[in-house]
mmCIF file of C-alpha atoms and ligand atoms in Angstrom:
data_model
loop_
_atom_site.group_PDB
_atom_site.id
_atom_site.type_symbol
_atom_site.label_atom_id
_atom_site.label_comp_id
_atom_site.label_asym_id
_atom_site.label_seq_id
_atom_site.Cartn_x
_atom_site.Cartn_y
_atom_site.Cartn_z
ATOM 1 C CA MET A 1 26.922 -0.141 12.425
ATOM 2 C CA LYS A 2 26.794 -3.858 13.316
ATOM 3 C CA THR A 3 22.923 -3.703 13.673
ATOM 4 C CA ARG A 4 22.884 -2.242 10.309
ATOM 5 C CA ARG A 5 24.760 -4.863 8.872
ATOM 6 C CA ILE A 6 22.299 -7.428 10.332
ATOM 7 C CA PHE A 7 19.090 -5.550 8.965
ATOM 8 C CA LEU A 8 20.553 -5.465 5.358
ATOM 9 C CA GLN A 9 21.181 -9.274 5.554
ATOM 10 C CA LYS A 10 17.690 -9.592 7.099
ATOM 11 C CA ALA A 11 16.511 -7.572 4.183
ATOM 12 C CA SER A 12 17.849 -10.017 1.659
ATOM 13 C CA LEU A 13 19.641 -7.525 -0.192
ATOM 14 C CA SER A 14 21.807 -8.312 -3.115
ATOM 15 C CA ALA A 15 25.628 -8.009 -2.750
ATOM 16 C CA ILE A 16 25.589 -5.102 -5.052
ATOM 17 C CA ALA A 17 23.137 -3.345 -2.570
ATOM 18 C CA LEU A 18 26.397 -3.182 -0.333
ATOM 19 C CA SER A 19 28.288 -1.053 -2.715
ATOM 20 C CA VAL A 20 27.448 2.625 -1.661
ATOM 21 C CA PRO A 21 26.163 4.620 -4.465
ATOM 22 C CA ALA A 22 26.185 8.698 -4.110
ATOM 23 C CA PHE A 23 22.272 8.481 -2.908
ATOM 24 C CA ASN A 24 20.812 4.954 -1.564
ATOM 25 C CA PRO A 25 17.161 5.302 -0.500
ATOM 26 C CA LEU A 26 17.449 2.071 1.455
ATOM 27 C CA ALA A 27 20.519 3.253 2.847
ATOM 28 C CA ALA A 28 18.535 6.412 4.294
ATOM 29 C CA MET A 29 16.031 4.325 5.385
ATOM 30 C CA THR A 30 18.146 1.763 7.369
ATOM 31 C CA ASP A 31 20.125 4.426 8.859
ATOM 32 C CA SER A 32 17.074 5.689 10.968
ATOM 33 C CA LEU A 33 16.761 1.732 11.986
ATOM 34 C CA THR A 34 20.140 1.169 13.606
ATOM 35 C CA LEU A 35 18.946 -0.559 16.830
ATOM 36 C CA SER A 36 20.065 0.779 20.180
ATOM 37 C CA LYS A 37 18.934 -0.430 23.215
ATOM 38 C CA ASP A 38 16.214 2.321 23.209
ATOM 39 C CA THR A 39 14.775 1.155 19.706
ATOM 40 C CA LYS A 40 11.590 0.023 20.337
ATOM 41 C CA THR A 41 9.876 -2.848 18.556
ATOM 42 C CA LEU A 42 6.465 -2.616 17.062
ATOM 43 C CA ARG A 43 4.525 -5.791 18.063
ATOM 44 C CA VAL A 44 1.772 -6.440 15.653
ATOM 45 C CA ALA A 45 -1.435 -8.346 15.670
ATOM 46 C CA ILE A 46 -2.654 -9.134 11.868
ATOM 47 C CA MET A 47 -6.415 -9.336 11.296
ATOM 48 C CA GLY A 48 -7.363 -11.094 8.316
ATOM 49 C CA LEU A 49 -5.021 -14.499 7.921
ATOM 50 C CA GLY A 50 -5.919 -14.587 3.993
ATOM 51 C CA SER A 51 -3.431 -14.565 1.209
ATOM 52 C CA TYR A 52 -1.720 -11.134 2.181
ATOM 53 C CA GLY A 53 -2.039 -11.552 5.395
ATOM 54 C CA THR A 54 0.311 -14.522 5.033
ATOM 55 C CA ARG A 55 2.656 -12.514 3.072
ATOM 56 C CA VAL A 56 3.062 -9.638 5.399
ATOM 57 C CA ALA A 57 3.551 -12.314 8.287
ATOM 58 C CA GLU A 58 6.421 -14.050 6.328
ATOM 59 C CA ALA A 59 7.895 -10.649 5.473
ATOM 60 C CA ILE A 60 7.717 -9.736 9.360
ATOM 61 C CA GLN A 61 9.951 -12.831 10.264
ATOM 62 C CA LYS A 62 12.952 -10.879 8.487
ATOM 63 C CA CYS A 63 12.131 -7.541 9.988
ATOM 64 C CA ALA A 64 14.779 -5.779 12.511
ATOM 65 C CA ARG A 65 12.154 -4.187 14.605
ATOM 66 C CA THR A 66 8.465 -5.548 13.948
ATOM 67 C CA LYS A 67 7.361 -8.671 15.169
ATOM 68 C CA LEU A 68 4.483 -10.731 14.693
ATOM 69 C CA VAL A 69 2.601 -11.270 18.460
ATOM 70 C CA GLY A 70 -0.902 -11.843 17.766
ATOM 71 C CA VAL A 71 -3.886 -12.935 15.323
ATOM 72 C CA ILE A 72 -7.488 -11.760 14.636
ATOM 73 C CA SER A 73 -9.411 -14.390 12.701
ATOM 74 C CA GLY A 74 -12.692 -16.030 12.411
ATOM 75 C CA THR A 75 -11.286 -19.344 11.569
ATOM 76 C CA PRO A 76 -10.072 -21.354 14.456
ATOM 77 C CA SER A 77 -7.952 -23.785 12.401
ATOM 78 C CA LYS A 78 -6.147 -20.863 11.074
ATOM 79 C CA VAL A 79 -5.334 -19.408 14.485
ATOM 80 C CA GLU A 80 -4.105 -22.939 15.412
ATOM 81 C CA ASP A 81 -1.854 -23.018 12.292
ATOM 82 C CA TRP A 82 -0.495 -19.546 12.838
ATOM 83 C CA LYS A 83 -0.085 -20.253 16.704
ATOM 84 C CA SER A 84 2.417 -22.973 16.403
ATOM 85 C CA LYS A 85 3.809 -21.601 12.959
ATOM 86 C CA TYR A 86 4.944 -17.967 14.657
ATOM 87 C CA ASN A 87 4.935 -18.840 18.066
ATOM 88 C CA ILE A 88 1.923 -16.762 19.245
ATOM 89 C CA PRO A 89 0.883 -17.101 22.639
ATOM 90 C CA ALA A 90 -2.944 -18.306 23.025
ATOM 91 C CA LYS A 91 -3.650 -14.690 24.966
ATOM 92 C CA ASN A 92 -2.898 -12.879 21.801
ATOM 93 C CA CYS A 93 -5.613 -14.611 19.633
ATOM 94 C CA TYR A 94 -8.696 -12.873 18.822
ATOM 95 C CA ASN A 95 -11.717 -13.475 16.748
ATOM 96 C CA TYR A 96 -14.040 -10.833 15.057
ATOM 97 C CA GLU A 97 -16.422 -10.742 17.880
ATOM 98 C CA ASN A 98 -13.975 -10.477 20.921
ATOM 99 C CA PHE A 99 -10.855 -8.356 19.812
ATOM 100 C CA ASP A 100 -12.062 -5.356 21.152
ATOM 101 C CA ALA A 101 -10.580 -6.856 24.399
ATOM 102 C CA ILE A 102 -7.376 -6.220 22.685
ATOM 103 C CA LYS A 103 -7.285 -2.708 24.803
ATOM 104 C CA ASP A 104 -6.532 -4.886 27.797
ATOM 105 C CA ASN A 105 -3.341 -6.370 26.175
ATOM 106 C CA PRO A 106 -0.276 -4.629 27.053
ATOM 107 C CA ASP A 107 1.889 -6.611 24.855
ATOM 108 C CA ILE A 108 0.375 -5.677 21.246
ATOM 109 C CA ASP A 109 1.086 -2.189 19.903
ATOM 110 C CA ALA A 110 -0.677 -2.178 16.635
ATOM 111 C CA VAL A 111 -3.274 -4.176 14.772
ATOM 112 C CA TYR A 112 -2.803 -4.663 10.813
ATOM 113 C CA VAL A 113 -6.211 -4.995 9.042
ATOM 114 C CA ILE A 114 -6.096 -7.261 5.908
ATOM 115 C CA THR A 115 -9.471 -8.350 5.467
ATOM 116 C CA PRO A 116 -12.108 -7.301 2.756
ATOM 117 C CA ASN A 117 -12.108 -3.479 1.797
ATOM 118 C CA ALA A 118 -15.806 -2.807 3.126
ATOM 119 C CA GLN A 119 -14.790 -4.083 6.668
ATOM 120 C CA HIS A 120 -11.717 -2.065 6.992
ATOM 121 C CA LYS A 121 -13.920 0.985 8.454
ATOM 122 C CA ASP A 122 -15.457 -0.715 11.287
ATOM 123 C CA GLN A 123 -12.517 -2.604 12.166
ATOM 124 C CA VAL A 124 -10.049 0.181 12.140
ATOM 125 C CA ILE A 125 -12.586 2.162 14.158
ATOM 126 C CA ARG A 126 -12.674 -0.579 16.949
ATOM 127 C CA VAL A 127 -8.886 -0.943 16.795
ATOM 128 C CA ALA A 128 -8.519 2.887 17.580
ATOM 129 C CA LYS A 129 -11.264 2.467 20.349
ATOM 130 C CA ALA A 130 -8.935 -0.244 21.898
ATOM 131 C CA GLY A 131 -6.101 2.281 21.865
ATOM 132 C CA LYS A 132 -3.910 0.460 19.438
ATOM 133 C CA HIS A 133 -2.025 1.829 16.240
ATOM 134 C CA ALA A 134 -3.995 0.901 13.085
ATOM 135 C CA ILE A 135 -2.283 -0.337 10.064
ATOM 136 C CA CYS A 136 -4.627 -0.684 7.080
ATOM 137 C CA GLU A 137 -4.545 -2.425 3.543
ATOM 138 C CA LYS A 138 -5.534 -0.580 0.403
ATOM 139 C CA PRO A 139 -8.094 0.798 -0.496
ATOM 140 C CA MET A 140 -8.207 1.929 3.265
ATOM 141 C CA ALA A 141 -12.221 2.181 2.963
ATOM 142 C CA VAL A 142 -14.505 2.138 0.255
ATOM 143 C CA ASN A 143 -15.230 5.832 -0.175
ATOM 144 C CA ALA A 144 -13.725 8.894 0.988
ATOM 145 C CA ALA A 145 -16.240 9.582 3.795
ATOM 146 C CA ASP A 146 -15.630 6.281 5.527
ATOM 147 C CA GLY A 147 -11.935 6.993 5.204
ATOM 148 C CA GLN A 148 -12.237 10.537 6.965
ATOM 149 C CA ALA A 149 -14.253 8.695 9.617
ATOM 150 C CA MET A 150 -11.325 6.286 10.190
ATOM 151 C CA VAL A 151 -9.029 9.178 10.266
ATOM 152 C CA ASP A 152 -11.348 10.898 12.835
ATOM 153 C CA ALA A 153 -11.660 8.179 15.058
ATOM 154 C CA CYS A 154 -7.521 7.481 15.063
ATOM 155 C CA LYS A 155 -7.007 11.126 16.137
ATOM 156 C CA ALA A 156 -9.934 10.976 18.880
ATOM 157 C CA ALA A 157 -8.232 7.858 19.972
ATOM 158 C CA GLY A 158 -4.845 9.297 19.902
ATOM 159 C CA VAL A 159 -3.599 6.298 17.783
ATOM 160 C CA GLN A 160 -1.824 6.699 14.540
ATOM 161 C CA LEU A 161 -3.371 5.137 11.252
ATOM 162 C CA LEU A 162 -1.135 4.028 8.481
ATOM 163 C CA ILE A 163 -2.150 2.699 5.118
ATOM 164 C CA GLY A 164 -0.178 -0.539 3.460
ATOM 165 C CA TYR A 165 1.271 1.527 0.535
ATOM 166 C CA ARG A 166 4.235 -0.491 0.443
ATOM 167 C CA MET A 167 5.757 1.174 -3.006
ATOM 168 C CA HIS A 168 6.418 4.359 -0.691
ATOM 169 C CA PHE A 169 9.331 2.434 0.757
ATOM 170 C CA GLU A 170 10.525 0.795 -2.545
ATOM 171 C CA PRO A 171 14.052 1.867 -3.363
ATOM 172 C CA ASN A 172 13.768 1.979 -7.052
ATOM 173 C CA THR A 173 10.565 4.067 -6.934
ATOM 174 C CA LEU A 174 12.149 6.065 -4.349
ATOM 175 C CA GLU A 175 15.141 6.815 -6.796
ATOM 176 C CA VAL A 176 12.569 7.839 -9.556
ATOM 177 C CA ILE A 177 11.191 10.400 -7.026
ATOM 178 C CA ARG A 178 14.753 11.467 -5.648
ATOM 179 C CA MET A 179 15.473 12.115 -9.223
ATOM 180 C CA ARG A 180 12.343 14.067 -10.275
ATOM 181 C CA LYS A 181 12.900 15.926 -6.960
ATOM 182 C CA ALA A 182 16.328 17.092 -8.102
ATOM 183 C CA GLY A 183 15.012 18.215 -11.432
ATOM 184 C CA GLU A 184 16.607 15.736 -13.273
ATOM 185 C CA PHE A 185 13.412 15.018 -15.449
ATOM 186 C CA GLY A 186 12.799 18.599 -16.133
ATOM 187 C CA ASP A 187 9.285 20.045 -15.909
ATOM 188 C CA ILE A 188 7.089 16.958 -15.778
ATOM 189 C CA ARG A 189 4.787 16.905 -18.367
ATOM 190 C CA PHE A 190 3.169 13.203 -18.615
ATOM 191 C CA PHE A 191 2.349 10.021 -16.573
ATOM 192 C CA GLN A 192 0.941 7.059 -17.684
ATOM 193 C CA GLY A 193 -0.200 4.036 -15.314
ATOM 194 C CA LEU A 194 -1.158 0.847 -16.212
ATOM 195 C CA CYS A 195 -2.363 -1.750 -13.808
ATOM 196 C CA GLY A 196 -4.657 -4.972 -14.119
ATOM 197 C CA PHE A 197 -4.620 -8.613 -14.105
ATOM 198 C CA VAL A 198 -7.322 -11.088 -15.186
ATOM 199 C CA ILE A 199 -9.329 -12.110 -12.097
ATOM 200 C CA GLY A 200 -10.527 -15.687 -11.596
ATOM 201 C CA ASP A 201 -13.098 -16.995 -9.527
ATOM 202 C CA PRO A 202 -16.297 -15.393 -9.765
ATOM 203 C CA THR A 203 -17.575 -15.997 -6.469
ATOM 204 C CA GLN A 204 -14.599 -14.373 -4.606
ATOM 205 C CA TRP A 205 -15.301 -11.205 -2.219
ATOM 206 C CA ARG A 206 -13.241 -9.140 -4.857
ATOM 207 C CA LEU A 207 -16.277 -9.305 -7.164
ATOM 208 C CA ASN A 208 -19.001 -8.721 -4.330
ATOM 209 C CA PRO A 209 -19.521 -5.108 -4.262
ATOM 210 C CA ALA A 210 -20.931 -5.258 -0.462
ATOM 211 C CA LEU A 211 -17.377 -6.622 0.470
ATOM 212 C CA SER A 212 -15.140 -4.818 -2.083
ATOM 213 C CA GLY A 213 -16.652 -1.467 -2.931
ATOM 214 C CA GLY A 214 -15.748 -1.721 -6.598
ATOM 215 C CA GLY A 215 -13.812 -4.067 -8.954
ATOM 216 C CA ALA A 216 -10.439 -3.399 -10.329
ATOM 217 C CA MET A 217 -10.270 0.134 -9.393
ATOM 218 C CA MET A 218 -10.198 -0.497 -5.469
ATOM 219 C CA ASP A 219 -7.845 -3.608 -6.052
ATOM 220 C CA ILE A 220 -5.069 -2.628 -8.611
ATOM 221 C CA GLY A 221 -6.423 0.738 -10.218
ATOM 222 C CA ILE A 222 -5.482 2.411 -6.956
ATOM 223 C CA TYR A 223 -1.646 1.606 -7.851
ATOM 224 C CA ALA A 224 -1.931 3.803 -10.612
ATOM 225 C CA ILE A 225 -3.852 6.653 -9.058
ATOM 226 C CA ASN A 226 -1.290 6.717 -6.013
ATOM 227 C CA GLY A 227 1.580 6.187 -8.763
ATOM 228 C CA ALA A 228 0.296 9.362 -10.708
ATOM 229 C CA ARG A 229 0.532 11.317 -7.322
ATOM 230 C CA TYR A 230 3.855 10.264 -6.148
ATOM 231 C CA MET A 231 5.791 10.051 -9.462
ATOM 232 C CA ILE A 232 4.260 13.575 -10.711
ATOM 233 C CA GLY A 233 4.647 15.008 -7.323
ATOM 234 C CA GLU A 234 1.305 16.782 -7.528
ATOM 235 C CA GLU A 235 -2.383 16.579 -6.588
ATOM 236 C CA PRO A 236 -4.891 16.131 -9.579
ATOM 237 C CA ILE A 237 -7.101 18.967 -9.884
ATOM 238 C CA TRP A 238 -9.190 17.087 -12.365
ATOM 239 C CA VAL A 239 -10.358 13.582 -13.791
ATOM 240 C CA THR A 240 -12.116 12.202 -16.799
ATOM 241 C CA ALA A 241 -13.001 8.531 -17.082
ATOM 242 C CA GLN A 242 -14.404 5.645 -19.146
ATOM 243 C CA GLU A 243 -15.563 2.557 -18.293
ATOM 244 C CA THR A 244 -15.963 -0.674 -20.734
ATOM 245 C CA LYS A 245 -17.065 -4.237 -19.689
ATOM 246 C CA SER A 246 -16.322 -7.381 -21.721
ATOM 247 C CA ASN A 247 -18.478 -9.624 -19.206
ATOM 248 C CA PRO A 248 -21.345 -8.019 -17.315
ATOM 249 C CA ASP A 249 -22.505 -11.171 -15.842
ATOM 250 C CA LYS A 250 -19.235 -11.775 -14.153
ATOM 251 C CA PHE A 251 -18.587 -7.991 -13.453
ATOM 252 C CA ILE A 252 -22.052 -7.140 -12.166
ATOM 253 C CA GLU A 253 -23.482 -3.512 -11.035
ATOM 254 C CA GLY A 254 -21.080 -1.804 -8.563
ATOM 255 C CA ILE A 255 -17.786 -3.832 -9.870
ATOM 256 C CA ASP A 256 -15.808 -2.075 -12.489
ATOM 257 C CA GLU A 257 -13.918 -4.172 -14.853
ATOM 258 C CA THR A 258 -12.092 -1.831 -17.008
ATOM 259 C CA ILE A 259 -11.723 1.945 -16.633
ATOM 260 C CA THR A 260 -9.451 4.236 -18.548
ATOM 261 C CA PHE A 261 -9.123 7.564 -16.778
ATOM 262 C CA GLN A 262 -7.286 10.551 -17.292
ATOM 263 C CA PHE A 263 -5.806 13.325 -14.779
ATOM 264 C CA GLY A 264 -4.746 17.190 -15.180
ATOM 265 C CA PHE A 265 -2.653 18.892 -12.903
ATOM 266 C CA ALA A 266 -1.876 22.436 -12.065
ATOM 267 C CA SER A 267 1.174 22.420 -13.622
ATOM 268 C CA GLY A 268 0.104 21.695 -16.950
ATOM 269 C CA ALA A 269 1.108 17.940 -16.751
ATOM 270 C CA THR A 270 -1.499 15.338 -17.518
ATOM 271 C CA ALA A 271 -1.800 11.607 -16.798
ATOM 272 C CA SER A 272 -3.602 8.587 -18.587
ATOM 273 C CA CYS A 273 -4.235 5.490 -16.575
ATOM 274 C CA LEU A 274 -6.035 2.177 -17.112
ATOM 275 C CA SER A 275 -7.582 0.057 -14.204
ATOM 276 C CA THR A 276 -8.632 -3.474 -15.174
ATOM 277 C CA TYR A 277 -9.549 -7.228 -14.371
ATOM 278 C CA TYR A 278 -9.489 -7.858 -18.211
ATOM 279 C CA MET A 279 -6.056 -8.109 -19.103
ATOM 280 C CA ASN A 280 -2.723 -9.716 -17.640
ATOM 281 C CA ASN A 281 1.022 -8.562 -17.833
ATOM 282 C CA LEU A 282 -0.438 -5.049 -17.035
ATOM 283 C CA ASP A 283 1.969 -3.332 -14.394
ATOM 284 C CA LYS A 284 3.686 -0.404 -15.828
ATOM 285 C CA PHE A 285 4.601 3.251 -14.975
ATOM 286 C CA TYR A 286 5.989 5.822 -17.469
ATOM 287 C CA LEU A 287 7.100 9.442 -16.613
ATOM 288 C CA ASN A 288 7.758 12.197 -19.078
ATOM 289 C CA GLY A 289 9.551 15.650 -18.273
ATOM 290 C CA SER A 290 11.169 18.270 -20.445
ATOM 291 C CA LYS A 291 14.568 16.892 -19.722
ATOM 292 C CA GLY A 292 13.957 12.949 -19.369
ATOM 293 C CA TRP A 293 11.898 9.903 -18.647
ATOM 294 C CA ALA A 294 11.341 7.116 -16.219
ATOM 295 C CA GLU A 295 9.721 3.622 -17.310
ATOM 296 C CA MET A 296 9.248 1.167 -14.827
ATOM 297 C CA GLN A 297 7.954 -2.691 -15.536
ATOM 298 C CA PRO A 298 6.879 -4.131 -13.202
ATOM 299 C CA SER A 299 6.032 -0.921 -11.239
ATOM 300 C CA THR A 300 4.146 -2.117 -8.146
ATOM 301 C CA GLY A 301 4.298 -6.048 -8.216
ATOM 302 C CA TYR A 302 5.949 -7.683 -5.460
ATOM 303 C CA GLY A 303 8.914 -7.102 -7.167
ATOM 304 C CA PRO A 304 11.687 -7.092 -8.152
ATOM 305 C CA ILE A 305 10.625 -3.732 -9.607
ATOM 306 C CA LYS A 306 12.664 -3.172 -12.769
ATOM 307 C CA GLY A 307 12.994 0.214 -14.955
ATOM 308 C CA GLU A 308 14.967 2.567 -16.617
ATOM 309 C CA THR A 309 15.495 6.403 -16.882
ATOM 310 C CA HIS A 310 17.226 8.524 -19.637
ATOM 311 C CA LYS A 311 20.260 8.051 -17.516
ATOM 312 C CA GLY A 312 20.251 4.239 -17.555
ATOM 313 C CA PRO A 313 18.864 1.136 -15.542
ATOM 314 C CA LEU A 314 17.366 1.334 -12.076
ATOM 315 C CA SER A 315 19.803 -0.539 -10.015
ATOM 316 C CA GLU A 316 18.549 0.096 -6.328
ATOM 317 C CA PRO A 317 18.744 -2.852 -3.880
ATOM 318 C CA ILE A 318 16.184 -5.446 -4.164
ATOM 319 C CA VAL A 319 14.173 -5.634 -1.075
ATOM 320 C CA THR A 320 10.887 -7.679 0.210
ATOM 321 C CA HIS A 321 8.550 -4.807 0.189
ATOM 322 C CA GLN A 322 6.670 -5.619 3.286
ATOM 323 C CA THR A 323 9.658 -6.366 5.368
ATOM 324 C CA VAL A 324 11.044 -2.746 4.651
ATOM 325 C CA GLN A 325 7.366 -1.235 5.009
ATOM 326 C CA MET A 326 6.760 -2.758 8.384
ATOM 327 C CA ASP A 327 10.335 -1.454 9.944
ATOM 328 C CA GLU A 328 9.681 1.967 8.286
ATOM 329 C CA MET A 329 6.333 1.943 9.872
ATOM 330 C CA ALA A 330 7.865 1.049 13.315
ATOM 331 C CA ALA A 331 10.312 4.206 13.190
ATOM 332 C CA ILE A 332 7.182 6.134 11.859
ATOM 333 C CA ILE A 333 5.158 5.011 14.807
ATOM 334 C CA PHE A 334 7.467 5.194 17.743
ATOM 335 C CA ASP A 335 10.255 7.561 16.239
ATOM 336 C CA GLY A 336 8.033 10.124 14.592
ATOM 337 C CA LYS A 337 9.933 9.314 11.225
ATOM 338 C CA LYS A 338 8.743 11.332 8.469
ATOM 339 C CA PRO A 339 8.578 8.950 5.119
ATOM 340 C CA GLU A 340 9.517 10.273 1.763
ATOM 341 C CA VAL A 341 6.067 9.894 0.565
ATOM 342 C CA PRO A 342 3.077 9.893 3.386
ATOM 343 C CA VAL A 343 1.439 6.672 4.307
ATOM 344 C CA ASN A 344 -0.887 8.296 6.761
ATOM 345 C CA GLY A 345 -4.706 8.029 6.802
ATOM 346 C CA GLU A 346 -5.032 11.338 5.070
ATOM 347 C CA GLU A 347 -3.155 10.146 2.198
ATOM 348 C CA GLY A 348 -5.296 7.208 1.982
ATOM 349 C CA VAL A 349 -8.435 9.604 1.843
ATOM 350 C CA LYS A 350 -7.086 11.658 -1.073
ATOM 351 C CA ASP A 351 -6.922 8.359 -2.971
ATOM 352 C CA MET A 352 -10.499 7.399 -2.043
ATOM 353 C CA LYS A 353 -11.352 10.974 -2.839
ATOM 354 C CA ILE A 354 -10.037 10.402 -6.415
ATOM 355 C CA ILE A 355 -11.744 6.980 -6.798
ATOM 356 C CA ASP A 356 -15.056 8.988 -5.585
ATOM 357 C CA ALA A 357 -14.586 11.125 -8.435
ATOM 358 C CA ILE A 358 -13.543 8.825 -11.135
ATOM 359 C CA PHE A 359 -16.628 6.762 -10.395
ATOM 360 C CA LYS A 360 -18.738 10.069 -10.938
ATOM 361 C CA ALA A 361 -16.977 10.850 -13.859
ATOM 362 C CA VAL A 362 -17.867 7.580 -15.310
ATOM 363 C CA LYS A 363 -21.641 7.912 -14.250
ATOM 364 C CA THR A 364 -22.070 11.458 -15.643
ATOM 365 C CA GLY A 365 -19.509 11.409 -18.677
ATOM 366 C CA GLU A 366 -18.333 14.812 -17.202
ATOM 367 C CA LYS A 367 -15.030 16.321 -16.114
ATOM 368 C CA VAL A 368 -14.905 16.013 -12.292
ATOM 369 C CA SER A 369 -13.066 18.795 -10.276
ATOM 370 C CA LEU A 370 -10.696 17.653 -7.741
ATOM 371 C CA ASN A 371 -9.713 19.774 -4.530
ATOM 372 C CA LEU A 372 -7.098 17.662 -2.487
ATOM 373 C CA GLY A 373 -5.226 20.563 -1.096
HETATM 374 P P1 NAD B 1 -7.986 -12.950 1.070
HETATM 375 O O1 NAD B 1 -9.451 -13.242 0.389
HETATM 376 O O2 NAD B 1 -6.943 -13.830 0.658
HETATM 377 O O3 NAD B 1 -8.211 -12.940 2.601
HETATM 378 C C1 NAD B 1 -9.093 -12.091 3.227
HETATM 379 C C2 NAD B 1 -9.139 -12.584 4.577
HETATM 380 O O4 NAD B 1 -10.404 -11.829 5.256
HETATM 381 C C3 NAD B 1 -9.593 -14.194 4.882
HETATM 382 O O5 NAD B 1 -8.687 -14.706 5.747
HETATM 383 C C4 NAD B 1 -10.762 -14.382 5.110
HETATM 384 O O6 NAD B 1 -11.112 -15.274 5.792
HETATM 385 C C5 NAD B 1 -11.156 -12.883 5.984
HETATM 386 N N1 NAD B 1 -12.452 -12.483 6.068
HETATM 387 C C6 NAD B 1 -13.288 -12.133 7.064
HETATM 388 N N2 NAD B 1 -14.597 -11.677 6.771
HETATM 389 C C7 NAD B 1 -14.778 -12.181 5.395
HETATM 390 C C8 NAD B 1 -15.740 -12.136 4.396
HETATM 391 N N3 NAD B 1 -17.045 -11.728 4.878
HETATM 392 N N4 NAD B 1 -15.625 -12.421 3.256
HETATM 393 C C9 NAD B 1 -14.309 -13.154 2.791
HETATM 394 N N5 NAD B 1 -13.301 -12.798 3.580
HETATM 395 C C10 NAD B 1 -13.514 -12.689 4.758
HETATM 396 O O7 NAD B 1 -7.835 -11.499 0.416
HETATM 397 P P2 NAD B 1 -6.268 -10.763 0.497
HETATM 398 O O8 NAD B 1 -5.974 -10.788 -1.150
HETATM 399 O O9 NAD B 1 -5.458 -10.999 1.655
HETATM 400 O O10 NAD B 1 -6.807 -9.159 0.500
HETATM 401 C C11 NAD B 1 -7.058 -8.408 1.835
HETATM 402 C C12 NAD B 1 -6.877 -7.126 1.718
HETATM 403 O O11 NAD B 1 -5.538 -6.684 1.659
HETATM 404 C C13 NAD B 1 -7.649 -6.114 0.701
HETATM 405 O O12 NAD B 1 -8.172 -4.898 1.094
HETATM 406 C C14 NAD B 1 -6.577 -6.135 -0.435
HETATM 407 O O13 NAD B 1 -6.786 -4.944 -1.208
HETATM 408 C C15 NAD B 1 -5.445 -6.008 0.278
HETATM 409 N N6 NAD B 1 -4.296 -6.681 -0.395
HETATM 410 C C16 NAD B 1 -3.253 -5.499 -0.526
HETATM 411 C C17 NAD B 1 -2.086 -6.130 -1.006
HETATM 412 C C18 NAD B 1 -1.024 -4.925 -1.282
HETATM 413 O O14 NAD B 1 0.000 -5.313 -2.146
HETATM 414 N N7 NAD B 1 -0.882 -4.064 -0.668
HETATM 415 C C19 NAD B 1 -2.392 -7.202 -1.858
HETATM 416 C C20 NAD B 1 -3.251 -8.125 -1.864
HETATM 417 C C21 NAD B 1 -4.239 -7.748 -1.154
#
C-alpha cells in the first residue's frame, strides 16, 4: 500500500482522487504498479529532444517505475543541457549516426522515438535491430506499409513496439469506455470527433510533406480517428472524406489543412469527424447511444480532460498523461500487462490504414472500404 500511495502522490492527483468510487480506472492501473522488490524499472532513452520529447522527459520525473537514462540527439548543446538537468551519464548519450551502438549498452531497455513522423520507420527499425524495445510517437509512420514494416522488424528482433497513445491511459476516457462496455449508453449510434488548431510557422517540419507525411490529419486528425475507434468500440468498415484549403500557399500539395471524414461501422453506427489546421479551440468528442451520451471537451489535449455523460460530470482523477503512460508501458513491457485499449504496433497500423483510406477517399471522391479485422 505504501508504494501505491507514493505513486498516487507522484502522479499529482487531487485529493478527490483518493476517495474510492465504485470503479476507479486509475486505481485499477496503479494496483498493478504496486512496487515490490521484483518490479523492474523501465530505463528509457529519448530520441528527439524537441518540444514533445521535453514534455515526456519532465513527466518521467514523476514516474514510479520509469527512468530517463539516455538521449539520442543531433544537437550537442541539447545533449549537454539534458545531461546536467537529468543526470544522464555521457555513456548513454548518442547521436543519429551512432545510436546503433546502443545494442552494447546494458543500461538502456527502451528508446522512445519522438522525431518528425517520416523518420519514425527507419529509427524504430534501427532500435529494434539494436535489441531495444521501441516506443514511438503518433503517427507511428507516414503510411500503413511503413507501419507494418516496423511491426515486422520489432517482431523479428523479439522486442516490443508501443505507440504513444497517451489517451488510452487517461482516467476520464477510460471511464467513458467502461460505461460503454457496461451498456450504460445502450446501442452506440454516433460519434463526433473534432480535432484542430491553427498552425503557425510555415517553415516547420509539420508543413513539409517529406518530414510529416501529411498535414493536420497525421498530427491532430489521428486523435479523432483513434477516438472514434475506442469510443465506439468497433473498427470502421468504410470511410468517405472531403478536403478544403483556405491557404494553398501555406498548405502545399501533400499537406492537408482541413478534412472532414465519415465512418460507417458494422453495427450501423456512424461517425463524423473534422481534422484541421484552420481552427483553434477544436478538441471535442461526442458519443450517442440509445440510452445515453458522453461529451468531452477538451477530449485529447494535455488535460485536464473534462466532460459529462447523461449521468453527470466525469470526475476521474486528473493525471499527467505521459507519467501514467510511461508507467503503464513499463508494466506492458515487463509484466505482460494488457491495457484496456491496446497501444501496440498493430494498433498503430490500424490508424495508418485508416489515414491511407481517408487520403484515397479525398482523392477519388469515393467511399473506401476498410478491413481492419
Ligand atoms: P519538435 O519539432 O518540437 O521536435 C522534433 C525533434 O526532432 C527536435 O528535437 C529536432 O531537432 C529533431 N529532428 C531530427 N531531425 C529533424 C529534422 N530533419 N527536422 C526537424 N526536426 C528534426 O516536434 P514535436 O512536437 O516534439 O513532435 C515530434 C513527434 O512527437 C511527432 O511525431 C509528433 O506527432 C509527436 N507528438 C506527439 C504528441 C502527443 O501528445 N502524443 C504531442 C506532440 C508531438
